[in-house]
Coordinates of C-alpha atoms (C1' of nucleotides) in Angstrom, one line a residue:
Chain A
X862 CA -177.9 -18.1 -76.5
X863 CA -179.2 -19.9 -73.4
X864 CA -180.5 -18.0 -70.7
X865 CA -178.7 -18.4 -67.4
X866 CA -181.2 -18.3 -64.8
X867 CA -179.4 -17.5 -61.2
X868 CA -181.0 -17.0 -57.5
X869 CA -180.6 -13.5 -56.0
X870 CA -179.7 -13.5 -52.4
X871 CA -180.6 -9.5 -52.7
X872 CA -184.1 -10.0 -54.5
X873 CA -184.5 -13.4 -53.1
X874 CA -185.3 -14.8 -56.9
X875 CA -184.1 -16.7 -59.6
X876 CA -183.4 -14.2 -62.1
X877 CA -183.0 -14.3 -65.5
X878 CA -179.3 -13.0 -65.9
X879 CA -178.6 -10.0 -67.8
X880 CA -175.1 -8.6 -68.2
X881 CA -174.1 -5.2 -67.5
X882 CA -171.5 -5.1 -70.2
X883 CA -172.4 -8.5 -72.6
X884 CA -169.3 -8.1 -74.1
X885 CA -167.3 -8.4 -70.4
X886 CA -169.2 -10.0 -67.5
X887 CA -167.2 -9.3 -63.9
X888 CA -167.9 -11.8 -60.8
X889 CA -165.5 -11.3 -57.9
X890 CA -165.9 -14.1 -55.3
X891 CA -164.6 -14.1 -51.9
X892 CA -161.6 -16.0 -51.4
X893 CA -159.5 -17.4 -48.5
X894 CA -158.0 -16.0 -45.8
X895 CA -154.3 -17.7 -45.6
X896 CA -152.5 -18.4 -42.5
X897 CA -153.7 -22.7 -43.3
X898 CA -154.5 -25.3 -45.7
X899 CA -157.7 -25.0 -47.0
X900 CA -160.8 -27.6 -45.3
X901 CA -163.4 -28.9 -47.7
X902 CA -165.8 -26.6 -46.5
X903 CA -163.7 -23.5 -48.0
X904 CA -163.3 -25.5 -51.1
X905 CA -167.2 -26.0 -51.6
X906 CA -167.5 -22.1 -53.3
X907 CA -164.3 -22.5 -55.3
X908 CA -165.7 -25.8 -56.9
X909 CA -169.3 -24.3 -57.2
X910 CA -168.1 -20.5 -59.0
X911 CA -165.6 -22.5 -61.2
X912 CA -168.9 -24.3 -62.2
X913 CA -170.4 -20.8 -62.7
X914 CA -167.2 -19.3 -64.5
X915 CA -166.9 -22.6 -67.4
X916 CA -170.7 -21.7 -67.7
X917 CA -170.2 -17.8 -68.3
X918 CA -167.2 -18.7 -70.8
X919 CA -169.1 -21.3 -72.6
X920 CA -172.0 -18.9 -73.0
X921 CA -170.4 -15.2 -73.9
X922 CA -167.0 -16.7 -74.7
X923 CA -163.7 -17.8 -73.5
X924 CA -162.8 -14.2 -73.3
X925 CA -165.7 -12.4 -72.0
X926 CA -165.7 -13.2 -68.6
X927 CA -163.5 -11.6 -66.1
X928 CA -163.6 -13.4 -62.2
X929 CA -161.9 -12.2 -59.4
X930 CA -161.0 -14.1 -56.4
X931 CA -159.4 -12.1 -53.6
X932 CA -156.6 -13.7 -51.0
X933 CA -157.2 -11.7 -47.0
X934 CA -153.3 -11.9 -46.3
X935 CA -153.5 -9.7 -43.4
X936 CA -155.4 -11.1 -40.7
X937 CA -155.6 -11.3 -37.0
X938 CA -155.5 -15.2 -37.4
X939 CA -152.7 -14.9 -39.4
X940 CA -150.8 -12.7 -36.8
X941 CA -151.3 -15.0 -34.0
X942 CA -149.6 -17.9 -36.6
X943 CA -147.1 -15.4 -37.4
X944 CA -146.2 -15.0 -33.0
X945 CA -146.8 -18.7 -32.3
X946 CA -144.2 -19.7 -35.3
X947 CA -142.1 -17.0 -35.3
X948 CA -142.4 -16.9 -38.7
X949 CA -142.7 -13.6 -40.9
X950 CA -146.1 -12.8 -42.2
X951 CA -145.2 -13.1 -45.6
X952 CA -143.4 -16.7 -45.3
X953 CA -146.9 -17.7 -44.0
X954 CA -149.5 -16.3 -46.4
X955 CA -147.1 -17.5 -49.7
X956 CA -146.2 -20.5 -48.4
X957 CA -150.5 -20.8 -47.9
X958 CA -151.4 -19.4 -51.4
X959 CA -149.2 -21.8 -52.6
X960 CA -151.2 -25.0 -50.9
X961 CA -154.3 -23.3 -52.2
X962 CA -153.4 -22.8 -55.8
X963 CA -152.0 -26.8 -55.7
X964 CA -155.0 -27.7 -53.5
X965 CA -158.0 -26.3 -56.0
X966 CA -155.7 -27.3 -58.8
X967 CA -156.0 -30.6 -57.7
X968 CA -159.8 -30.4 -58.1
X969 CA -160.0 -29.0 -61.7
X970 CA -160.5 -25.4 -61.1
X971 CA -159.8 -22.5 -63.3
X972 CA -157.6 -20.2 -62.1
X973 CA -159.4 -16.7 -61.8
X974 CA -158.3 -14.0 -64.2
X975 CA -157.1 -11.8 -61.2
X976 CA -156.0 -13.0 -57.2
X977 CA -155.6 -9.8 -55.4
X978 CA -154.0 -9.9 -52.3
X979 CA -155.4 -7.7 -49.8
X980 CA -152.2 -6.2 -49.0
X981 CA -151.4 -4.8 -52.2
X982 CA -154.2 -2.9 -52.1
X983 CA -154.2 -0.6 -48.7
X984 CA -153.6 2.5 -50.6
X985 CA -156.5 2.0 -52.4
X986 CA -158.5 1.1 -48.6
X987 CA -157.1 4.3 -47.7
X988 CA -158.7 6.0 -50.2
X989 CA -161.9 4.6 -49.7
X990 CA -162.0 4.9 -46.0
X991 CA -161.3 9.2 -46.5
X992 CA -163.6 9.4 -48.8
X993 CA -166.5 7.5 -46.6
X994 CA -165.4 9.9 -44.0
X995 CA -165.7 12.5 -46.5
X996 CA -169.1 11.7 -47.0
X997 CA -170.2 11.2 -43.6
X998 CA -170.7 7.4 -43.4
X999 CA -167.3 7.3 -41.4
X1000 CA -165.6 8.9 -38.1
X1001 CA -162.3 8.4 -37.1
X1002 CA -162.1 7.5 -33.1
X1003 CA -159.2 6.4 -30.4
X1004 CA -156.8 5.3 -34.0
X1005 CA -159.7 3.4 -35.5
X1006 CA -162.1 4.5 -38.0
X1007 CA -165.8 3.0 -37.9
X1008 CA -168.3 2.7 -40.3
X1009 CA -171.7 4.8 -39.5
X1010 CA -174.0 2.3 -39.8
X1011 CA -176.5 4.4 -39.4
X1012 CA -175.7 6.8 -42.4
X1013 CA -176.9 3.9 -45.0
X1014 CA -180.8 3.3 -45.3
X1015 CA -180.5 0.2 -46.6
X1016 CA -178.1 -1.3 -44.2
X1017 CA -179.1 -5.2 -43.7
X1018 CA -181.2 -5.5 -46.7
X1019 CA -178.8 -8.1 -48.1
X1020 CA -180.1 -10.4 -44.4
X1021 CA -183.1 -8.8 -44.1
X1022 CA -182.5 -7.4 -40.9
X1023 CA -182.8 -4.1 -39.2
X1024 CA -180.4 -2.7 -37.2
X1025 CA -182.9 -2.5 -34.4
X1026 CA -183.4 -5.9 -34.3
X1027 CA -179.9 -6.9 -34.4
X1028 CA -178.9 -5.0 -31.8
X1029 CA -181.5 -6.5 -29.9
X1030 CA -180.3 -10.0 -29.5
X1031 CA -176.5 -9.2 -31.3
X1032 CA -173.4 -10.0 -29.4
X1033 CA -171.4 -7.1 -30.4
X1034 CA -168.3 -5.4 -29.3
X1035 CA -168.9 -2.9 -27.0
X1036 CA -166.2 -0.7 -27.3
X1037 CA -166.4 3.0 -26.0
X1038 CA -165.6 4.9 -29.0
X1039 CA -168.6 3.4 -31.1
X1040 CA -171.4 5.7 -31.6
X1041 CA -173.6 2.7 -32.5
X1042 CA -173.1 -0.8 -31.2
X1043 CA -173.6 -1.9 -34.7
X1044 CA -171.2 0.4 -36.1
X1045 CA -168.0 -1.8 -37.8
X1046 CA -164.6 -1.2 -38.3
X1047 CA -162.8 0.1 -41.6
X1048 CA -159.6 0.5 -39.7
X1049 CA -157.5 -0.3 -36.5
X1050 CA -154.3 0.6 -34.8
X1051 CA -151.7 -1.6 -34.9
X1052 CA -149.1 -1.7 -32.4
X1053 CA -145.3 -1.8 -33.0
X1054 CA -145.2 -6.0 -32.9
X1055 CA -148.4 -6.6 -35.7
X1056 CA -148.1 -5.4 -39.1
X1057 CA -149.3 -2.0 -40.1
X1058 CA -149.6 0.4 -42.6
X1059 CA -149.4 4.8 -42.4
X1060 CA -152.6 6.4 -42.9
X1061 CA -154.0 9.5 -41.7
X1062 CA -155.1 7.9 -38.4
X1063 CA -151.8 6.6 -37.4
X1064 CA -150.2 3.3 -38.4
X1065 CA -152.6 0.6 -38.2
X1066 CA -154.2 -2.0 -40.5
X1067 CA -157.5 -2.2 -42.3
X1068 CA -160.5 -4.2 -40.6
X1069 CA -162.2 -7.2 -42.7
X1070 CA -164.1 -6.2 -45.2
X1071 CA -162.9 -3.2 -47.0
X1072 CA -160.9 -5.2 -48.5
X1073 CA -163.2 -6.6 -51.0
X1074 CA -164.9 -3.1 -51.5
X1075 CA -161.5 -1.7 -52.3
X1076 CA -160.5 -4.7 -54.7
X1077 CA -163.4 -4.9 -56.4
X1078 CA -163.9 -1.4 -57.3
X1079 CA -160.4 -1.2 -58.5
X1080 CA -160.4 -4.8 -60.5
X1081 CA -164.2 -4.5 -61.7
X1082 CA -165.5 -0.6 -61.0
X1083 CA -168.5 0.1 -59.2
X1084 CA -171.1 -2.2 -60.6
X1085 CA -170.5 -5.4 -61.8
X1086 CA -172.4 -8.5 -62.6
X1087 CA -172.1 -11.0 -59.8
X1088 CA -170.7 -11.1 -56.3
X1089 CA -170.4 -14.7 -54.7
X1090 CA -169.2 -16.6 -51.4
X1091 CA -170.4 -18.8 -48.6
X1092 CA -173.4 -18.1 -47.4
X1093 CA -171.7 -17.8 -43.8
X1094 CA -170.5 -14.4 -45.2
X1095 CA -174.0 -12.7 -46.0
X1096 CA -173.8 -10.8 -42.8
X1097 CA -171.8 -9.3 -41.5
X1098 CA -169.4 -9.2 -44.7
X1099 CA -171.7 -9.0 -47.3
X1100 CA -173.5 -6.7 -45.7
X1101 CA -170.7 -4.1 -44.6
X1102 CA -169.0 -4.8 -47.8
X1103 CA -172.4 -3.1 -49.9
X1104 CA -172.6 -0.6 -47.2
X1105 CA -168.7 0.3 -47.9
X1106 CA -169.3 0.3 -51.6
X1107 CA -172.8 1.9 -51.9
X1108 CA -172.1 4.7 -49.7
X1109 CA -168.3 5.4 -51.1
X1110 CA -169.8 5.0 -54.6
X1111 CA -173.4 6.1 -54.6
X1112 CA -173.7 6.2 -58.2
X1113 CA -172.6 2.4 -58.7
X1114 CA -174.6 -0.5 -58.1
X1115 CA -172.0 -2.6 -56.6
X1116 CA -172.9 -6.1 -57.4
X1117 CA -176.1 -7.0 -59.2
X1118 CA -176.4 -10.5 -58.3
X1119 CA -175.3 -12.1 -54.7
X1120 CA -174.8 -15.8 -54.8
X1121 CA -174.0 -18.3 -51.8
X1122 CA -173.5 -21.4 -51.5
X1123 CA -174.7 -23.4 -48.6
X1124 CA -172.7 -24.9 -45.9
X1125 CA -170.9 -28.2 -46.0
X1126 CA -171.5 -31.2 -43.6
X1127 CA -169.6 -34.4 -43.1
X1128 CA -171.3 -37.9 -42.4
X1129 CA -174.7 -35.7 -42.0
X1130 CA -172.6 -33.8 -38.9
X1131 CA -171.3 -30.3 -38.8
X1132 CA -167.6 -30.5 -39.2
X1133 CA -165.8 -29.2 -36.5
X1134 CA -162.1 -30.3 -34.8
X1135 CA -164.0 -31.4 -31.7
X1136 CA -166.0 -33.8 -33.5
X1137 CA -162.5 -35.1 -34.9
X1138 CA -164.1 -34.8 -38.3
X1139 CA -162.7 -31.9 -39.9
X1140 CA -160.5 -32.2 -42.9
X1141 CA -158.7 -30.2 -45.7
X1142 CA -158.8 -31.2 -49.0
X1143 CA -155.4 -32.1 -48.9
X1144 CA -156.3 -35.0 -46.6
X1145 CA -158.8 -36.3 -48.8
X1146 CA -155.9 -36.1 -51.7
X1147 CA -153.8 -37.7 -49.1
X1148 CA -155.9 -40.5 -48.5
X1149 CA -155.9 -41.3 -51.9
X1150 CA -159.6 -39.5 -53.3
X1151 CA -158.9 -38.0 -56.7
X1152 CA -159.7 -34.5 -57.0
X1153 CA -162.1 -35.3 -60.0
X1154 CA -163.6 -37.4 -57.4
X1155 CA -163.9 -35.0 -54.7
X1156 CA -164.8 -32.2 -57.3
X1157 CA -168.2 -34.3 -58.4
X1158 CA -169.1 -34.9 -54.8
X1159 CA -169.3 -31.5 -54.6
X1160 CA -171.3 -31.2 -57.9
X1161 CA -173.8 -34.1 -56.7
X1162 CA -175.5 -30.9 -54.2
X1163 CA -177.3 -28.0 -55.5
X1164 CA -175.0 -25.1 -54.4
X1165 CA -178.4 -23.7 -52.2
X1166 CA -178.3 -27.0 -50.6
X1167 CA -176.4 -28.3 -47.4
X1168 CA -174.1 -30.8 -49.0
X1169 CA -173.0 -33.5 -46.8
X1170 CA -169.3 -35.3 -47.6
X1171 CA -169.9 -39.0 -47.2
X1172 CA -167.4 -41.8 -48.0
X1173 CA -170.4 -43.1 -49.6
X1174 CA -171.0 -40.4 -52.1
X1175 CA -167.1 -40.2 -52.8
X1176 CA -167.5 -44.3 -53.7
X1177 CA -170.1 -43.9 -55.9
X1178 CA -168.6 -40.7 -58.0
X1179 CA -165.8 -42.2 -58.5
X1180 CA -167.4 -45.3 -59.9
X1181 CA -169.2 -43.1 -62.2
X1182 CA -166.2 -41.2 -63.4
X1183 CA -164.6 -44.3 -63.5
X1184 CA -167.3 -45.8 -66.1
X1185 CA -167.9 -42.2 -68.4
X1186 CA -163.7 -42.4 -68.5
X1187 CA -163.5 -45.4 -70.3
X1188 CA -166.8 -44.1 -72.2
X1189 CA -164.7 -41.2 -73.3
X1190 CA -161.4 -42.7 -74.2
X1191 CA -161.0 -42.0 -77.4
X1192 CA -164.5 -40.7 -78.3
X1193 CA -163.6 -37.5 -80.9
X1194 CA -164.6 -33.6 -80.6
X1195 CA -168.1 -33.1 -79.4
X1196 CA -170.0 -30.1 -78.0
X1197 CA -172.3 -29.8 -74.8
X1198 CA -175.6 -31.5 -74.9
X1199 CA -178.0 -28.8 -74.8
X1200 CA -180.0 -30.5 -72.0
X1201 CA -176.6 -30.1 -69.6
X1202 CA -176.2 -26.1 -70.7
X1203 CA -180.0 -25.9 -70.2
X1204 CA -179.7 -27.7 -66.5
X1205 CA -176.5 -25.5 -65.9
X1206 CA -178.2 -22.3 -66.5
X1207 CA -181.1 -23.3 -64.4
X1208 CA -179.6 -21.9 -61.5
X1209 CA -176.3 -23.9 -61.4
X1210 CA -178.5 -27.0 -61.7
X1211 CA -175.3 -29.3 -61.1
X1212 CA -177.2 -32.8 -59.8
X1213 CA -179.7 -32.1 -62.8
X1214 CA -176.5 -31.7 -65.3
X1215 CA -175.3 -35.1 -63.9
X1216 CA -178.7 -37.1 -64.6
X1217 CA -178.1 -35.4 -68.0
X1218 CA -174.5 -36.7 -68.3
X1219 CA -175.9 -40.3 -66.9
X1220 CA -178.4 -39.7 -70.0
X1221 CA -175.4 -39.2 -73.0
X1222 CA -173.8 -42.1 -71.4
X1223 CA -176.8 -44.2 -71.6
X1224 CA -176.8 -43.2 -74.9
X1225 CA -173.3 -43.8 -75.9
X1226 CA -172.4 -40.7 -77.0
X1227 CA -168.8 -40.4 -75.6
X1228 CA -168.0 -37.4 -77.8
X1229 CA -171.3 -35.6 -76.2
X1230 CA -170.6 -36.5 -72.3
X1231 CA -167.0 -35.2 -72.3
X1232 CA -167.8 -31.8 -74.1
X1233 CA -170.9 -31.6 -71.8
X1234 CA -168.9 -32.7 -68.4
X1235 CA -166.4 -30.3 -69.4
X1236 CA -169.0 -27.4 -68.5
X1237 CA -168.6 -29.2 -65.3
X1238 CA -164.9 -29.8 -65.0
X1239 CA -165.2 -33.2 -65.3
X1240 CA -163.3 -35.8 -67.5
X1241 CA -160.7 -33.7 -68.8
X1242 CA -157.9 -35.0 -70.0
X1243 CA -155.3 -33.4 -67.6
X1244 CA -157.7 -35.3 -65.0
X1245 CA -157.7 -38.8 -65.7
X1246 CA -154.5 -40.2 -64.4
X1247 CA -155.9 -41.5 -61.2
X1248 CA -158.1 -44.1 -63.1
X1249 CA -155.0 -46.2 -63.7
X1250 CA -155.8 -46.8 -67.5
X1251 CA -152.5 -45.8 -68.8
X1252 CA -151.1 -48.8 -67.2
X1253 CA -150.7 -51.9 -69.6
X1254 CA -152.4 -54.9 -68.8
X1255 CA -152.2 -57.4 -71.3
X1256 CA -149.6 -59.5 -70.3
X1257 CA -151.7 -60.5 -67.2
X1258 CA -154.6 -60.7 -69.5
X1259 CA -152.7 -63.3 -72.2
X1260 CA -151.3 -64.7 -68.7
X1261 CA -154.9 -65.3 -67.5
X1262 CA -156.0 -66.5 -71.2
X1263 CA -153.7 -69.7 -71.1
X1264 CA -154.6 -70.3 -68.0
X1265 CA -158.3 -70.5 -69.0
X1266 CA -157.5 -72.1 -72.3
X1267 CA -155.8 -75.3 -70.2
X1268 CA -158.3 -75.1 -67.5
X1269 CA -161.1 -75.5 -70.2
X1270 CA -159.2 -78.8 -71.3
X1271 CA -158.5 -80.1 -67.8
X1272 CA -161.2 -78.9 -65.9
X1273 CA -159.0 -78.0 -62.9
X1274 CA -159.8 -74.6 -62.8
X1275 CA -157.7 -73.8 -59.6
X1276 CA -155.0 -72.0 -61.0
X1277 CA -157.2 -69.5 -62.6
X1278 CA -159.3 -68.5 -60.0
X1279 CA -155.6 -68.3 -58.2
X1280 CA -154.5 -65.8 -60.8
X1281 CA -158.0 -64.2 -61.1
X1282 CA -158.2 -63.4 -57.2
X1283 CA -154.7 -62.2 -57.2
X1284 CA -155.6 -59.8 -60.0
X1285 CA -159.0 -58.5 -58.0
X1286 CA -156.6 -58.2 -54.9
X1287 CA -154.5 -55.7 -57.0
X1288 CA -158.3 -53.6 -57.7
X1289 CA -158.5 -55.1 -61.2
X1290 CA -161.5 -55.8 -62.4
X1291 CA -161.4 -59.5 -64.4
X1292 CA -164.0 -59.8 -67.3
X1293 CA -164.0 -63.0 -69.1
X1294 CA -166.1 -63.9 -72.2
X1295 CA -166.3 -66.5 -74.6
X1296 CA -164.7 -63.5 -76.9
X1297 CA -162.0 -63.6 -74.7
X1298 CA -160.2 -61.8 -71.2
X1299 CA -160.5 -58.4 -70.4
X1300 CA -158.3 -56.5 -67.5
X1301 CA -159.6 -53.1 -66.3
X1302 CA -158.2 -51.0 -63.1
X1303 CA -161.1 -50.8 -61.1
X1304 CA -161.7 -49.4 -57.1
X1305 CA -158.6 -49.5 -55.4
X1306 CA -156.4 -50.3 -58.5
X1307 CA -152.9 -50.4 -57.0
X1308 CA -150.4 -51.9 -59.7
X1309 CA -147.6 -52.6 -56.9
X1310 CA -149.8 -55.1 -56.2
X1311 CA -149.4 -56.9 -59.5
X1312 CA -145.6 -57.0 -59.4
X1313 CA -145.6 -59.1 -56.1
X1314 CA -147.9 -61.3 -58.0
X1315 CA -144.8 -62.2 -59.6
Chain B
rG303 C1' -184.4 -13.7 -28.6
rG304 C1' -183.8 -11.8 -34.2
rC305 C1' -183.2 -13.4 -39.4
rG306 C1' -183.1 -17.3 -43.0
rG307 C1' -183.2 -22.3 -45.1
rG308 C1' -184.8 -27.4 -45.1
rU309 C1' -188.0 -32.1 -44.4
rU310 C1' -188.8 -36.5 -51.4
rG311 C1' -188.6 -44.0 -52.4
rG312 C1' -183.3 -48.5 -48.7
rC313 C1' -179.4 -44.4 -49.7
rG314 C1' -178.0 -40.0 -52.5
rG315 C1' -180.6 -36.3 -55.1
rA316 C1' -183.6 -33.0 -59.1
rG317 C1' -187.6 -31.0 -62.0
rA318 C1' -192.6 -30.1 -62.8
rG319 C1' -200.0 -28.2 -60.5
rG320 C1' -202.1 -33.5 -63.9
rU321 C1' -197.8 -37.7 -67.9
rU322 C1' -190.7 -42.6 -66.1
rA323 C1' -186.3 -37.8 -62.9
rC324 C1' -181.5 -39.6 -62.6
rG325 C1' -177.7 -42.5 -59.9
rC326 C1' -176.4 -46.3 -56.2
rA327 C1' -178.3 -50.5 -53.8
rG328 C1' -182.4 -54.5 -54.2
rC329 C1' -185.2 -58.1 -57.0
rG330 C1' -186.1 -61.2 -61.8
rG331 C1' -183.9 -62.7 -66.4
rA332 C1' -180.1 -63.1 -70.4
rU333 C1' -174.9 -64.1 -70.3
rU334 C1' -170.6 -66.7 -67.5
rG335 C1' -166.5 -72.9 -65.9
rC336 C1' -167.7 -69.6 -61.3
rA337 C1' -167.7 -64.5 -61.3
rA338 C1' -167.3 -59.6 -63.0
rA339 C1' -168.9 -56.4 -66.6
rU340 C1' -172.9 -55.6 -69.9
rC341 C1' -177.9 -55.8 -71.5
rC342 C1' -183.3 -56.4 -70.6
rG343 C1' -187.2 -56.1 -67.1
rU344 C1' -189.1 -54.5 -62.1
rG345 C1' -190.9 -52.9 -57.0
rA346 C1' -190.3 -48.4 -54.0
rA347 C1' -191.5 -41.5 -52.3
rG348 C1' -192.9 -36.8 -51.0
rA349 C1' -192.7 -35.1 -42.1
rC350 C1' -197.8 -34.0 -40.1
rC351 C1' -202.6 -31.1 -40.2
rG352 C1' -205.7 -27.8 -42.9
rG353 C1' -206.8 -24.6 -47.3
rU354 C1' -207.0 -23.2 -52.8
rU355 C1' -208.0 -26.5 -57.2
rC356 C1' -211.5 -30.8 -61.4
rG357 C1' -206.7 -32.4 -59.6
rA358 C1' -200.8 -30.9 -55.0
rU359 C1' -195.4 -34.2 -53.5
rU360 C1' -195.4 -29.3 -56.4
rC361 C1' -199.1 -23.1 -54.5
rC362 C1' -200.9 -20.9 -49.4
rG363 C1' -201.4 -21.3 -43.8
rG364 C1' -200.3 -23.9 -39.3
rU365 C1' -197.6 -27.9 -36.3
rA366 C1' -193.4 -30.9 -35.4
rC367 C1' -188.4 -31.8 -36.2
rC368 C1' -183.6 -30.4 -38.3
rC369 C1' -180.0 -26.9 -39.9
rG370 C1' -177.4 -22.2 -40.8
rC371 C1' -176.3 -17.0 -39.5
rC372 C1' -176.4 -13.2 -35.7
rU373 C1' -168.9 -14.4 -32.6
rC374 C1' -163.3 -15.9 -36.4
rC375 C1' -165.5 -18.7 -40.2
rA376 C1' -166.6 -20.6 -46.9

RNA sequence: GGCGGGUUGGCGGAGAGGUUACGCAGCGGAUUGCAAAUCCGUGAAGACCGGUUCGAUUCCGGUACCCGCCUCCA
């Protein structure tokens, strides 16, 4: 059994990875928060742990792996959608989880084996906050309740920061009822307009992150394996989430492993709306880049790396994809190279898994590179209508071969290259040999183009 | 201000203390009616300054620059 090999954000090490349970690893991953469509940026840590999750199955088996991924459907950025539509809440977050399922569909990732949504589990925030208050690590003040950060020792370990210094240069909420400026909130009053909940503090609604504490511990207990997200999220989530867990479950370890992905760029620029070049992944669907496509640009970055989205990049993967696809048609069962696993397991080695896919497809072994790019979500079948192969050719190709024939014989080879430039027009790529003409569907292939050839 | 990360050939992007990364682009050749595709061959790197070492792009320290988080954020 390989050994998967993953960097600690807590320990600050590549680890070897050893499983709590063998026979059941748990990874919960945070997940979107859903009042919009989802911008490439959020889709960077779903591509990256679906990497992680085929790895984990393909390793301790199909079965033995159990990923969470929660949805935040309550959310002061989803109220303010809610009062600038007019919309109910709930038309909003389903109509949102729906995008997302179709959007990270679209780009070859597994569904996770449970999606909580935060709002089906407030009893069990409840729970948790009473018995952090319980303990001591909570109060209750004014209708909210706030976390003591105080009461944890190891509060900011995950950042390595102390509270001292972050209050030093923080910009936090100074709000009258905190006993500490760092202190965060579990719980807030909500007033009769936003959506809230009955607790023992009055109707309110939870605060960010005891969400994931709560869901976790109910969907994986209180340790499990690996807990992953953007690495945006490391403090303050991250860090009040372990707080949350560690202190309301002092006996657990929480999550054994952290894992986060870098941030995203685009054309070597922070995306951002002002810069007019932020864009959801269903724009880039829109604009007509298969999510195979998009899903190996994303795979072309170490997950530790800033990855930067380039038109360039998305050119070149798809003229890879393009060339391993007709590699693969047709090539019989294989399994994964070692050499991908081994790159795989080397921390989620994803640009050293692609030299090793360049390598099988150097070497011809079709049956090897599509079991191995499987690991990565690449060339599966369900993927591969984009590349325009299923669309029959020939009769421009016997078209073009008369054509040639005569021109060979006359030497007026005109109406060829008038056929032949129509064809590369239409994104079809024109191959002739002395064996004969070949048509493939090449960058850009649009076939509507073909009929008005006529 | 506090914390953390980065700087590799024209571009993208990895590993490894000493031996070709890999891909794209380029160049030369084969092939082709012309091309394309394919095949063969080929040049090109490690921000700067020190240190450790027989030997560093790889380890350590410093400098410069860039980036992220500290505020909703993936």
């Amino acid at each position: 059994m390989a050994t998967i090999r993953l960097t600690n954000s807590k320990t600050r090490r590549k680890e070897d990875f050893v499983p709590l349970d063998p026979a059941m690893l748990r990874i919960y991953v945070c997940g979107p928060t859903v009042y919009d469509r989802a911008h490439i940026g959020n889709a960077r840590p779903v591509v990256v742990f679906d990497t992680l999750f085929r790895l984990l199955r393909h390793v301790y088996g199909r079965d033995g792996v159990t990923y969470v991924r929660n949805f935040t459907d309550v959310d002061d950025k989803i109220n303010a959608r809610a009062a600038d539509t007019g919309r109910p809440i709930r038309d909003i977050t389903d109509e949102t989880i729906g995008w997302f399922h179709d959007d990270m569909d679209a780009l070859g990732a597994l569904r996770p084996t449970h999606e909580p949504r935060a709002t089906e589990y407030i009893g069990a925030m409840i729970a948790m906050i009473e018995s952090l208050i319980a303990k001591g690590h909570a109060y209750a003040a004014e209708g909210h309740v706030l976390f003591r950060v105080r009461s944890y020792r190891d509060y900011g370990a995950l950042s390595g920061r102390s509270v001292d210094d972050m209050i030093a240069g923080a910009r936090v909420e100074v709000a009258p009822f905190k006993e500490d400026p760092m202190d965060f909130v579990l719980w807030k009053p909500s007033e009769a307009s936003l959506p809230g909940w009955e607790s023992p503090w009055g109707r309110g609604r939870p605060g960010w992150h005891i969400e994931c504490s709560a869901m976790s511990y109910e969907l994986l207990g209180e340790s499990f394996d690996i807990h992953g997200g953007g690495l945006d999220l490391q403090f303050p989530h991250h860090e009040n989430e372990i707080a949350q867990s560690c202190c309301a479950h002092p006996h657990g370890g929480f999550a054994k492993i952290w894992m986060h992905n870098e941030m995203l760029q685009v054309e070597g620029r922070k995306m951002s709306k002002s810069l007019g070049n932020f864009f959801t992944v269903r724009d880039l669907l829109e604009q007509g880049w298969p999510g195979e496509v998009i899903r190996m640009v994303y795979l072309m970055t170490h997950y530790r790396s800033p990855m930067d989205w380039t038109a360039e990049k998305a050119r070149q993967a798809e003229a890879t994809l393009r060339k391993w696809r007709a590699l693969v048609a047709g090539a019989g069962q294989g399994s994964p190279a070692p050499a991908v696993v081994a790159a795989l397991a080397d921390d989620l080695n994803t640009p050293g898994a692609i030299a090793e896919l360049h390598e099988l497809a150097k070497a011809g072994d079709g049956a090897g590179l599509k079991a191995s790019a499987a690991l990565l979500g690449l060339l599966e079948d369900h993927m591969g209508d984009w590349t325009g192969a299923n669309v029959d050719l020939s009769p421009w190709a016997g078209r073009l071969a008369d054509l040639r024939a005569a021109a060979m014989a006359t030497k007026d080879f005109a109406p060829v290259d008038a056929l032949k430039a129509a064809l590369l027009a239409a994104g079809v790529e024109v191959r002739m040999s002395k064996a004969g003409v070949e048509l493939v569907p090449g960058p850009g292939f649009d076939p509507a183009k073909l009929d008005a050839i006529g």
